Structures are given as structure tokens and as C-alpha cells.
Short mmCIF file of C-alpha atoms in Angstrom, two decimals:
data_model
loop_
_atom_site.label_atom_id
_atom_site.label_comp_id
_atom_site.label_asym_id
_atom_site.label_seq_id
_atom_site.Cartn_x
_atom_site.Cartn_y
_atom_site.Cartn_z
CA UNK A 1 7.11 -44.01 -1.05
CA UNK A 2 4.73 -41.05 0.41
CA UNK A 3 1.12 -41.16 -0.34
CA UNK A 4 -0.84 -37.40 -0.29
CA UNK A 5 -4.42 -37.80 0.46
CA UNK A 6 -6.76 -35.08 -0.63
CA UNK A 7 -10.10 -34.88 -1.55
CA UNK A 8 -9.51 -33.59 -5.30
CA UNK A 9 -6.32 -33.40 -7.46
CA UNK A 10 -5.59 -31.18 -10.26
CA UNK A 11 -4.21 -32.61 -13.05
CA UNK A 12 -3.41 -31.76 -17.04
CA UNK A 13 -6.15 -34.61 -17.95
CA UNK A 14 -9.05 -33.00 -15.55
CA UNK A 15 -9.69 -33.14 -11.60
CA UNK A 16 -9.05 -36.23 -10.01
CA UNK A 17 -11.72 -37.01 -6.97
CA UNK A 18 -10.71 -38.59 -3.55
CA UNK A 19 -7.05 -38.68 -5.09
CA UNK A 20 -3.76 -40.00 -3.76
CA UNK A 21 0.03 -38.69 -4.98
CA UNK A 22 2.11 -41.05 -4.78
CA UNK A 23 5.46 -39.55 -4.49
CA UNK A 24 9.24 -41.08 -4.27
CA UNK A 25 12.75 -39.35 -5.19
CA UNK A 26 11.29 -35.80 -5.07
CA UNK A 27 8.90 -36.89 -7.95
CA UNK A 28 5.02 -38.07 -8.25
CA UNK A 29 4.93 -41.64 -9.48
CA UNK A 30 0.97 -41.69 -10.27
CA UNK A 31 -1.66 -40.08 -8.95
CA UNK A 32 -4.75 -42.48 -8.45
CA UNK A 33 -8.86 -41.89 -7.73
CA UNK A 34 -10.45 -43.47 -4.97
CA UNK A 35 -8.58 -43.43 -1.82
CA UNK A 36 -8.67 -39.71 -0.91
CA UNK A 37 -10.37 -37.50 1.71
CA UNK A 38 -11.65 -34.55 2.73
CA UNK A 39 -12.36 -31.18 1.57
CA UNK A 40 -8.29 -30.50 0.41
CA UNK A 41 -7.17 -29.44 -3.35
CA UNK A 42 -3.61 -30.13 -4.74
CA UNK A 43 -2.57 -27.92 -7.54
CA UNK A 44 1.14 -27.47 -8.81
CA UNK A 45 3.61 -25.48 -6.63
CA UNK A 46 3.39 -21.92 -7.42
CA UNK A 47 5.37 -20.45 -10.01
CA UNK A 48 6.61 -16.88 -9.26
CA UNK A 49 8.83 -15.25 -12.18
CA UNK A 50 8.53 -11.49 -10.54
CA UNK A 51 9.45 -11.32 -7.11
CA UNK A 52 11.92 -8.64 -5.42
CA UNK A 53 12.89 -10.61 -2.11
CA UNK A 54 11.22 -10.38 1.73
CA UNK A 55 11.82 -10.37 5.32
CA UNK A 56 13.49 -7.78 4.90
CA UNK A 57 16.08 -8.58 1.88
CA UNK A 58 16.35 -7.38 -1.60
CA UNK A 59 17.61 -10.37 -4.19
CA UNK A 60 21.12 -9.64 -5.47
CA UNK A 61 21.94 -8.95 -1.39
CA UNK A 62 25.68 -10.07 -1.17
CA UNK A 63 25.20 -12.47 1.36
CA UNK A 64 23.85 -15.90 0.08
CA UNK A 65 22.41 -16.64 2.61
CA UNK A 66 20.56 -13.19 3.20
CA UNK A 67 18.93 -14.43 -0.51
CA UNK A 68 18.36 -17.67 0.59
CA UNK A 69 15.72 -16.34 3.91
CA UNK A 70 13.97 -14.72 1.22
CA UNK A 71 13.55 -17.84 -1.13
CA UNK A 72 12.44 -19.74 2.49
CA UNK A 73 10.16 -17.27 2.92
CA UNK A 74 8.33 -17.48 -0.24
CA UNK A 75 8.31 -20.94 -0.21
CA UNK A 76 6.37 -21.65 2.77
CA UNK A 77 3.75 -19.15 1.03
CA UNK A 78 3.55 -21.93 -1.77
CA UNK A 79 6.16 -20.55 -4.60
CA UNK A 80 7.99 -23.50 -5.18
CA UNK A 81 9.48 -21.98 -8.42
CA UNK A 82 11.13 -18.22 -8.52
CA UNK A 83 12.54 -15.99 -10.62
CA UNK A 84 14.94 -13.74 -8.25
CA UNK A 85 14.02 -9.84 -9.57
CA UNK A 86 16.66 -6.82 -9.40
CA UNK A 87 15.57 -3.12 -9.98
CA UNK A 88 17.52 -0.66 -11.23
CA UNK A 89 21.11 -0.09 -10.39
CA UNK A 90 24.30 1.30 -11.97
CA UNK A 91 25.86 -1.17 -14.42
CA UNK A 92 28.54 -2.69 -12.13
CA UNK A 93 26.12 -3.16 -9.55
CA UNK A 94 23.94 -5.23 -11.64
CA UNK A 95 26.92 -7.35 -12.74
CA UNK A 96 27.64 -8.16 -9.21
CA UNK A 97 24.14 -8.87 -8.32
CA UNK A 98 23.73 -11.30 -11.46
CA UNK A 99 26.90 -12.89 -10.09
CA UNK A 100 25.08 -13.71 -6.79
CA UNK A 101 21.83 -14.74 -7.85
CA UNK A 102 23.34 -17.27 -10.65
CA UNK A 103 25.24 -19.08 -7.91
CA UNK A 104 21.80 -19.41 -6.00
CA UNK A 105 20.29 -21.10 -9.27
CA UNK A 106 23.24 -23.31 -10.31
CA UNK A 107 22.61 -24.34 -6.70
CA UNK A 108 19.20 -25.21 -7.36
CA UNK A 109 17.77 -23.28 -4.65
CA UNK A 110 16.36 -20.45 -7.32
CA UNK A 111 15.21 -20.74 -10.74
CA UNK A 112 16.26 -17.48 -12.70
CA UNK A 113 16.48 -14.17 -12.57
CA UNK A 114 15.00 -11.20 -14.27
CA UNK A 115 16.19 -8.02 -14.41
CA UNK A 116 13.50 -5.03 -14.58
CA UNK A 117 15.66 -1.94 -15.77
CA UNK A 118 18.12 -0.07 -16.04
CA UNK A 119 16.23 -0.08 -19.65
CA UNK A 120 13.08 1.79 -18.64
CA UNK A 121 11.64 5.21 -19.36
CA UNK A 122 11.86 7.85 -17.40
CA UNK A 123 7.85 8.53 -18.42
CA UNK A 124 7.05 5.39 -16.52
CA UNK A 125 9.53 4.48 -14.20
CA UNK A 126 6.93 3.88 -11.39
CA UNK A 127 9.56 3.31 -8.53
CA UNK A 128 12.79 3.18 -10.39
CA UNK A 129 15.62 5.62 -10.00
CA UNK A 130 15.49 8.28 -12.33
CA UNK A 131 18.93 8.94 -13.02
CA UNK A 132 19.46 5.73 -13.53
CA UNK A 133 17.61 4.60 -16.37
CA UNK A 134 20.00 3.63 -19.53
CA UNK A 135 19.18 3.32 -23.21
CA UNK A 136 20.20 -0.21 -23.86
CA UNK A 137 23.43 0.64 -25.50
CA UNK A 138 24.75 -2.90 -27.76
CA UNK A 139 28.07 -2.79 -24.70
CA UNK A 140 25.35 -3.18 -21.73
CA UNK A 141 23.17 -5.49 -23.05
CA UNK A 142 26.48 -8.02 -23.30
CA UNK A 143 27.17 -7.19 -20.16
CA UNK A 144 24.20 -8.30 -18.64
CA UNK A 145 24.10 -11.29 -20.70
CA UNK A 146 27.48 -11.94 -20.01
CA UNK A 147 26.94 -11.96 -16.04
CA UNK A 148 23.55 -13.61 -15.75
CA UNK A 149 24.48 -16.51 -18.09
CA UNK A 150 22.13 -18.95 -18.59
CA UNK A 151 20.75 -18.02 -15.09
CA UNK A 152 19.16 -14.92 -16.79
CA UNK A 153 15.24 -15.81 -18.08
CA UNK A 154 14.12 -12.45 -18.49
CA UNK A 155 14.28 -8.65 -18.48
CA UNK A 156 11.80 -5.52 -18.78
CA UNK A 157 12.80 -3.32 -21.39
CA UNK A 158 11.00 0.01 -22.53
CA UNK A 159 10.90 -0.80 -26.19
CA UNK A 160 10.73 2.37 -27.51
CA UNK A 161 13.96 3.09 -25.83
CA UNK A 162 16.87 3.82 -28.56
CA UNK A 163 18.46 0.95 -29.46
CA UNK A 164 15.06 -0.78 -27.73
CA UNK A 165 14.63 -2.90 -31.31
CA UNK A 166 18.03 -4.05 -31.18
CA UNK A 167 18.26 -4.88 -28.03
CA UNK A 168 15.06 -7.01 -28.17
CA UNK A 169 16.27 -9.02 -30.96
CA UNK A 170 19.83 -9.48 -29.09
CA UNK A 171 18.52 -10.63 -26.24
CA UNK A 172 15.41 -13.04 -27.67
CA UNK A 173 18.57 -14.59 -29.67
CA UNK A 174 20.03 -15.21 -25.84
CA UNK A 175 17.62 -16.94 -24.46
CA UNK A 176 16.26 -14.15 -22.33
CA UNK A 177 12.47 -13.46 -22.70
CA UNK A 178 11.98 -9.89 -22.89
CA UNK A 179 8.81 -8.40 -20.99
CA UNK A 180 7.47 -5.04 -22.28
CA UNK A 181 6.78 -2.59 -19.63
CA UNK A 182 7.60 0.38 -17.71
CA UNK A 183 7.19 1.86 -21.26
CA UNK A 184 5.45 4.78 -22.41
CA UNK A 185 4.81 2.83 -26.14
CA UNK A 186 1.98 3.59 -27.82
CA UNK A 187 -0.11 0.60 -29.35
CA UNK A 188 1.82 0.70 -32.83
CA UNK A 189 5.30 0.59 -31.17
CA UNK A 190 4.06 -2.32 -28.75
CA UNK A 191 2.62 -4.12 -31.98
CA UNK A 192 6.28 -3.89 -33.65
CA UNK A 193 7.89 -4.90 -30.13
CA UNK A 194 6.29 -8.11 -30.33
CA UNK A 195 7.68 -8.60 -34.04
CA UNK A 196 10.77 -8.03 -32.04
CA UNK A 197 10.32 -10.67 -29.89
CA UNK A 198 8.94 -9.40 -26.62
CA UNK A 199 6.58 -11.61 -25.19
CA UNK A 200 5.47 -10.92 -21.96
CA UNK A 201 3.60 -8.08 -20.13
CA UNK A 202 4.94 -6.50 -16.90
CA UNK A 203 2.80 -6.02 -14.31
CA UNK A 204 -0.10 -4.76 -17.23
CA UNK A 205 -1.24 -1.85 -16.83
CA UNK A 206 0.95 -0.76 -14.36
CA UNK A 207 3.66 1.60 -15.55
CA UNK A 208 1.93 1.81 -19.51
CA UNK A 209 -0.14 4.19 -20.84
CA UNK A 210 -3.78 3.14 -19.82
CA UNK A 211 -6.56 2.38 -22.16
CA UNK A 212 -8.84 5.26 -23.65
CA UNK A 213 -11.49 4.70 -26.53
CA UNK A 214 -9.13 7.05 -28.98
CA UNK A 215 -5.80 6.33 -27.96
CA UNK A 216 -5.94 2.70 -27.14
CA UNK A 217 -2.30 2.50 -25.54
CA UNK A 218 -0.53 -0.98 -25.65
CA UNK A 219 -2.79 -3.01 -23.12
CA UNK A 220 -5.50 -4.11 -26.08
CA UNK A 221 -2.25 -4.93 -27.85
CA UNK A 222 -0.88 -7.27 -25.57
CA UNK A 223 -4.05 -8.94 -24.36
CA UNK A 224 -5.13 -10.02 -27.74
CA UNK A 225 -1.51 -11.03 -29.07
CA UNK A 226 -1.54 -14.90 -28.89
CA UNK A 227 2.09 -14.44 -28.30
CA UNK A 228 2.42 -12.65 -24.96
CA UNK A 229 1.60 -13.78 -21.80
CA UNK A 230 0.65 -11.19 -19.49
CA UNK A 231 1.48 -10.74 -15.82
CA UNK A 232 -1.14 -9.64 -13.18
CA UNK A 233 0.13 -8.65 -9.43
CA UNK A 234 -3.31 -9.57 -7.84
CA UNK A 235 -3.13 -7.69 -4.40
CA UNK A 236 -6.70 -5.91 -5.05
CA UNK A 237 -4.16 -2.57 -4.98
CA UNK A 238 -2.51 -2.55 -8.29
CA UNK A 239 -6.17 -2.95 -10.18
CA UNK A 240 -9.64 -4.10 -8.81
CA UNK A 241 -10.67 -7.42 -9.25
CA UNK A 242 -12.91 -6.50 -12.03
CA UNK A 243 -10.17 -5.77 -14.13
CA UNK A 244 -8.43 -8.80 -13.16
CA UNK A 245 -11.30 -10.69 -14.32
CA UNK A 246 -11.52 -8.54 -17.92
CA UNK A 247 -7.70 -9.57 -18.38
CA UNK A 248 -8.67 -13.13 -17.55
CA UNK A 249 -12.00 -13.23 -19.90
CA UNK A 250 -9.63 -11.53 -23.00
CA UNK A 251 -6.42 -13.31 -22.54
CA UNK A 252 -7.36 -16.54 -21.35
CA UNK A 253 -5.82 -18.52 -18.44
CA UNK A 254 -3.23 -20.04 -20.63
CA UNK A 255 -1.74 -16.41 -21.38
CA UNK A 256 -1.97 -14.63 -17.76
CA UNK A 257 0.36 -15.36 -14.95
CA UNK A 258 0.43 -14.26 -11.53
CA UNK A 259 3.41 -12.62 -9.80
CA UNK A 260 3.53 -10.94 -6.41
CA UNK A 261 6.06 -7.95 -7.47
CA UNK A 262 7.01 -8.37 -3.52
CA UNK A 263 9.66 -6.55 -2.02
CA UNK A 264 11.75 -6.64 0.90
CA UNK A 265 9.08 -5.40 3.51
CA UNK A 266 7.23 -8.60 2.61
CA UNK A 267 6.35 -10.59 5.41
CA UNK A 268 7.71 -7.57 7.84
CA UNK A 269 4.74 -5.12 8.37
CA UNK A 270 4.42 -1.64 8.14
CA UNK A 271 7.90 0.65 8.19
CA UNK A 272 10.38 2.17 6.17
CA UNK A 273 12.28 -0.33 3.48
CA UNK A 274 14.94 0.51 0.75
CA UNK A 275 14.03 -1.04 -2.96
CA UNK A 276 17.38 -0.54 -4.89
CA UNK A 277 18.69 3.43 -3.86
CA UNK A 278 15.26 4.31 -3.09
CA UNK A 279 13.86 4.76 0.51
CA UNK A 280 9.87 3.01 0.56
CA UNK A 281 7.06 3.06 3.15
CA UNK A 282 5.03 0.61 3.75
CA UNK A 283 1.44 1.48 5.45
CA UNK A 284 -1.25 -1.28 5.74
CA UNK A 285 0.48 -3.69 3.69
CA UNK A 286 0.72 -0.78 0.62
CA UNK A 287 4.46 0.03 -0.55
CA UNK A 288 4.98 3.47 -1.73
CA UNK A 289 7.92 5.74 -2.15
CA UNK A 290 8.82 8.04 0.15
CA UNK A 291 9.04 11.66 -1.28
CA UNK A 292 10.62 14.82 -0.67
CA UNK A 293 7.24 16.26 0.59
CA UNK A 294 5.53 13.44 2.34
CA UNK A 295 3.07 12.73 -0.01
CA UNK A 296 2.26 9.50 -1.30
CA UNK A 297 4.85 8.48 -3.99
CA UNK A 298 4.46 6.21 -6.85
CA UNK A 299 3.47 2.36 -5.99
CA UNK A 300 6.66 0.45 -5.06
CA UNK A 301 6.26 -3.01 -5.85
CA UNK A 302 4.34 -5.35 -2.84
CA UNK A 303 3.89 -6.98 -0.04
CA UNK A 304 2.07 -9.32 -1.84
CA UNK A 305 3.12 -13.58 -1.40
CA UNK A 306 1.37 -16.02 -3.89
CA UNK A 307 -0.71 -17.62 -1.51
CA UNK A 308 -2.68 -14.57 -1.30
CA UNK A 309 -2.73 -13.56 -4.91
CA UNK A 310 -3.90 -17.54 -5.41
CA UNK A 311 -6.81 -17.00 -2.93
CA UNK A 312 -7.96 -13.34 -4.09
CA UNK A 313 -8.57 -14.75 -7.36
CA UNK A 314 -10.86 -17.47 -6.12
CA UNK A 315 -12.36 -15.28 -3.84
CA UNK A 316 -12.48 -12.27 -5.02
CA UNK A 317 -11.86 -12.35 -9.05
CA UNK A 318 -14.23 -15.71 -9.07
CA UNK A 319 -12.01 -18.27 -10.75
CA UNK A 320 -12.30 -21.83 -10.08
CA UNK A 321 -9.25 -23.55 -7.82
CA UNK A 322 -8.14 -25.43 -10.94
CA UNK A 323 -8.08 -22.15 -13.38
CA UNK A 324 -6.06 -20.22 -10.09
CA UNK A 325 -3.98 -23.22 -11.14
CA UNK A 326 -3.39 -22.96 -14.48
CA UNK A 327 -2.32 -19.09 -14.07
CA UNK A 328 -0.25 -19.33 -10.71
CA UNK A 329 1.65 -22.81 -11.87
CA UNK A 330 1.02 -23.62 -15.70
CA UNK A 331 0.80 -20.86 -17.54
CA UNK A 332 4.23 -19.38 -16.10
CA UNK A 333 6.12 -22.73 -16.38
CA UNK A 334 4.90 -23.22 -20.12
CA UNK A 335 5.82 -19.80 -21.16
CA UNK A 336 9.49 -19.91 -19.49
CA UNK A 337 10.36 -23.59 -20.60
CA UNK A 338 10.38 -24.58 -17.09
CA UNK A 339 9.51 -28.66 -18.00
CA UNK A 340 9.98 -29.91 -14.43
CA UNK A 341 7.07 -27.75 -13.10
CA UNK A 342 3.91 -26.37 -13.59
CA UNK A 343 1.59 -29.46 -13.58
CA UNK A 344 0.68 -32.24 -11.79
CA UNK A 345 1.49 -35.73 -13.29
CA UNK A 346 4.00 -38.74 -13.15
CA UNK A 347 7.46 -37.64 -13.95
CA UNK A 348 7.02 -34.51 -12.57
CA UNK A 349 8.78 -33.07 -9.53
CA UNK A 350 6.53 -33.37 -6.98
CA UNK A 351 6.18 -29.68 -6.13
CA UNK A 352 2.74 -29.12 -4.71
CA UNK A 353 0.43 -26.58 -2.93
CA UNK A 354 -2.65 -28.08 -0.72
CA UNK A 355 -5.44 -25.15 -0.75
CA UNK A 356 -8.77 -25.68 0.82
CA UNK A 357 -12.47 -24.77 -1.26
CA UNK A 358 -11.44 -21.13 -0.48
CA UNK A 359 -7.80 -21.23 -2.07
CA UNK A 360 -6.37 -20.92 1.29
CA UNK A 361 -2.71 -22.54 1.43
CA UNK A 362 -2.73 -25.62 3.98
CA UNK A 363 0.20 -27.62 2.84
CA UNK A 364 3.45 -26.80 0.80
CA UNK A 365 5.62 -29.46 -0.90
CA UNK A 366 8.54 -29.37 -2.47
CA UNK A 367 10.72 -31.77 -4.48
CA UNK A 368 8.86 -34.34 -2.80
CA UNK A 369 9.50 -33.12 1.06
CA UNK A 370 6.63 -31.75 3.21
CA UNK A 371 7.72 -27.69 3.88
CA UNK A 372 4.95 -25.97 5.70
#
């Protein structure tokens, strides 16, 4: 048996002062008032269902074990849970990348994958490959599902695509949660999307139509739809905290997430990265393609880990630590069935981030074992 000591504990019932886990077999047996110290939080592991790779691999890397330096990584920033992300590729490329990455999660070590593209529009492909981008034709969708298995949780699909309807409905029926985004929809198509059975928000308002008084775009759609959750890459350079904190106020914690978006420069400082068959750079921490002309290209994923996003939102957005929770543990695991994770409480694996009054990581556990 391993006892955590820490000064407050969050929990589904409320915070629990001067707390100790108790935790045996990778799980927490109870979690008790009295006999805690110190200034310390616990809040569930972090839950990360958008995340590209880091140190400098891209998920879907044919080496295992290149995949598995990036899950490492992650996990000493606190994401104890991950979706593995691809971008998009040719076909046949994807196939073999699903094939990968569903190995990883039968092994346990990840815990899906999503796939954002090749079903995108061109309109609003942010830092996808042009001539890549597919309508999602009935023969690729089974494809995809085919190779990803029950390994695949969820992909971003431009709804309006042709065949976009169909394809949402096929895939819904799968078991893979489709996310509307990189889509140039207009409110009514995003409305009828939802119908469909899409359900989450990529990265909102990046790679949509933004919001004007007279043409409204999809984000009022999905933040006021009880039925999507949307996902916010909280970096302070994808949107300013004060639209963070609008998302937050209209939403609600229990339908916004928080995903880094992180790519392969993550955790390896400034340079020149490839996401997919595009060449990025990374300058102060900011990924951007790299264009014919050397001017800034479009936004190209982050460098962002969720021990950062976790403390910019306490910091900077002004949540409390045990709303950071809900959206960077909770909210996530709820929305993707993920019943092992997400809160803290007996019977639960005993995945679980220390974070001090400032939501500044200290301690990472996982399954029970002490990792950073």
C-alpha cells in the first residue's frame, strides 16, 4: 500500500483537505481527510485526446519505440491518458500508421488515436497538405475504420465535404467520435452536422470561419450545443486568454477540454521540424510553416505539453485548480467513454498529477507508480 500526502485532493464529491490516497495494484483504494500536508493539489492525470508526438517524433513513426519516447515525454508533463494524432497523408500511409499506433494501444501504453484529415477543406486546411485533402469517399472511410479498429476514437472531418453527411453517420455508427473542424461550414451546415452525429470541436476557432455579428459562423453553434464538447489548445498563441475564458463562461467546464495540438518539435526548441510532408519552423516556442517566400505560414500545431496549458488557465484564464481539473481530466474522459480515468476516487486507476496553488506540475503518477 502507498499513501500520497497532499494538502488538498480533488475529488467527484468536492475537495478533500489535508488528504491521503491510498493506492495499491495501480488503483486508489480511498482517499481520506485529515492526515495530509502542505500546500500540494492532486487532480486526475491529464487527459490529452489531440496530441501530434514530441522530441522530435511524429505518432504513426514506424518504429515503436520512436512512438513510445513521445508517449514518455508527455507523460512526465502530466498526460497520463493520450490519444496518438496523425495529419494528413495519402491513404496507404494512413493505413500503415493506424497499424502502428493500434499495436501501441492494445499494448496499453496509448489510449487511441484520432485521425485529423485527409477529410478537410482546402478553405481551412491550416497546416495540412493541400493536395492531399480527400472527400470522404464510402471506400476510404472503411478503410480507415478497417485499420484503426477499435483503437480509432476519433477523426476531424470537414462536414460540408461531399459525402461529409454520410460519412458522419458511418463513422458515429463505428464507434469513432467525429470532431468538426478544419471546415469552412457555415452555422446552418454545423447545426445539421451535429444531427449527424459530430460532437466535438477541433481546436475552436482555429481553422473555422470566425464569429461576426451577421454571419455568425459555426463557433456560437457549437458552444451552445449541449452535445459537443469543445477543444481549446491553451498556449496564449492560438487565442488570448480572454477568449479562453468566454468559451469557458458559454460552454461550461463539463463541455471544454484541453489538448496541446503538440508536434514533434515539442520539448526540442527552436528549428526546423517536418509535420506529415510539410517542412515547419519553430521560433520562440511558435510552430509555423515554412513557405516558399519566407514569410510566416499558417500556425502548425504546438509546442504546447499539458502541464502548461493546465497552469495558463489558472494563471492566466483565472480558473480554480479543481475546474483546470474538470477540463484537462474529466471532461475529456466523460466525453470519450474512457471509465478508468478522469476522476479521482476508489476504483479508479490511480493516475494522478500533484500541482502546487499556481497549477505548476510537481508530481506525476501513473497506474499507481511515481513517474516524475
Amino acid at each position: 500500500m502507498t499513501k500520497l500526502r497532499v494538502g488538498r485532493a480533488v475529488t467527484p464529491e468536492g475537495t478533500i483537505e489535508e488528504a491521503v490516497i491510498e493506492i495499491a495494484d495501480g488503483r486508489v483504494v480511498a482517499i481520506t481527510p485529515g492526515g495530509g500536508t502542505g500546500d500540494s493539489w492532486a487532480v486526475p492525470g491529464f487527459v490529452d485526446t489531440h496530441c501530434h508526438g514530441a522530441v522530435g517524433v511524429s505518432f504513426g513513426d514506424p518504429d515503436p519505440a520512436a512512438n513510445l519516447r513521445a508517449i514518455e515525454y508527455h507523460r512526465s508533463q502530466g498526460t497520463t491518458t493520450l490519444f496518438a494524432s496523425t495529419v494528413t497523408e495519402p491513404i496507404e500511409k494512413l493505413e500503415a500508421q493506424c497499424r502502428v499506433l493500434r499495436g501501441i494501444v492494445e499494448s496499453g501504453e496509448l489510449d487511441g488515436i484520432h485521425l485529423e484529415g485527409p477529410f478537410l477543406s482546402e478553405a481551412r486546411r491550416g497546416a495540412h497538405d493541400p493536395g492531399l485533402l480527400r472527400d470522404p469517399e464510402p471506400e476510404l472511410v472503411e478503410r480507415l475504420i478497417s485499420a484503426g479498429g477499435p483503437a480509432l476514437r476519433m477523426i476531424t472531418l470537414a462536414v460540408e465535404r461531399d459525402g461529409g453527411e454520410t460519412a458522419t453517420r458511418r463513422f458515429t455508427r463505428a464507434g469513432v467520435k467525429v470532431a468538426f473542424g478544419h471546415s469552412d461550414a457555415d452555422e446552418h451546415v454545423t447545426a445539421a452536422s451535429i444531427g449527424w452525429g459530430a460532437c466535438i470541436a477541433t481546436h475552436l476557432f482555429s481553422a473555422m470561419r470566425s464569429i461576426h455579428h451577421r454571419e455568425p459562423g459555426p463557433v456560437p453553434v457549437l458552444l451552445t450545443d449541449d452535445r459537443v464538447m469543445c477543444e481549446l489548445i491553451c498556449d496564449g498563441i492560438h487565442h488570448r486568454p480572454v477568449i479562453a475564458r468566454m468559451a469557458i463562461d458559454a460552454a461550461g467546464t463539463d463541455r471544454i477540454c484541453l489538448v496541446t495540438d503538440a508536434m514533434g518539435a515539442t520539448g526540442q526548441g527552436d528549428g526546423r521540424y517536418l509535420l506529415g510532408e510539410l517542412e515547419v519552423e519553430v521560433r520562440d516556442g511558435t510552430a509555423r510553416l515554412v513557405t516558399a517566400d519566407g514569410t510566416p505560414g499558417s500556425i502548425a500545431g504546438s509546442t504546447l505539453t499539458m502541464a502548461r496549458a493546465f497552469s495558463f488557465v489558472v494563471g492566466r484564464v483565472g480558473l480554480s485548480i479543481p475546474e483546470a481539473a474538470r477540463i484537462a481530466a474529466t471532461t475529456p474522459a466523460r466525453w470519450h467513454g474512457l471509465k478508468e480515468v478522469g476522476t479521482l476516487e476508489a476504483g479508479k486507476r490511480a493516475d494522478i498529477c500533484v500541482v502546487d496553488d499556481a497549477g505548476e506540475l510537481q508530481q506525476v503518477w501513473r497506474r499507481g507508480e511515481r513517474i516524475r
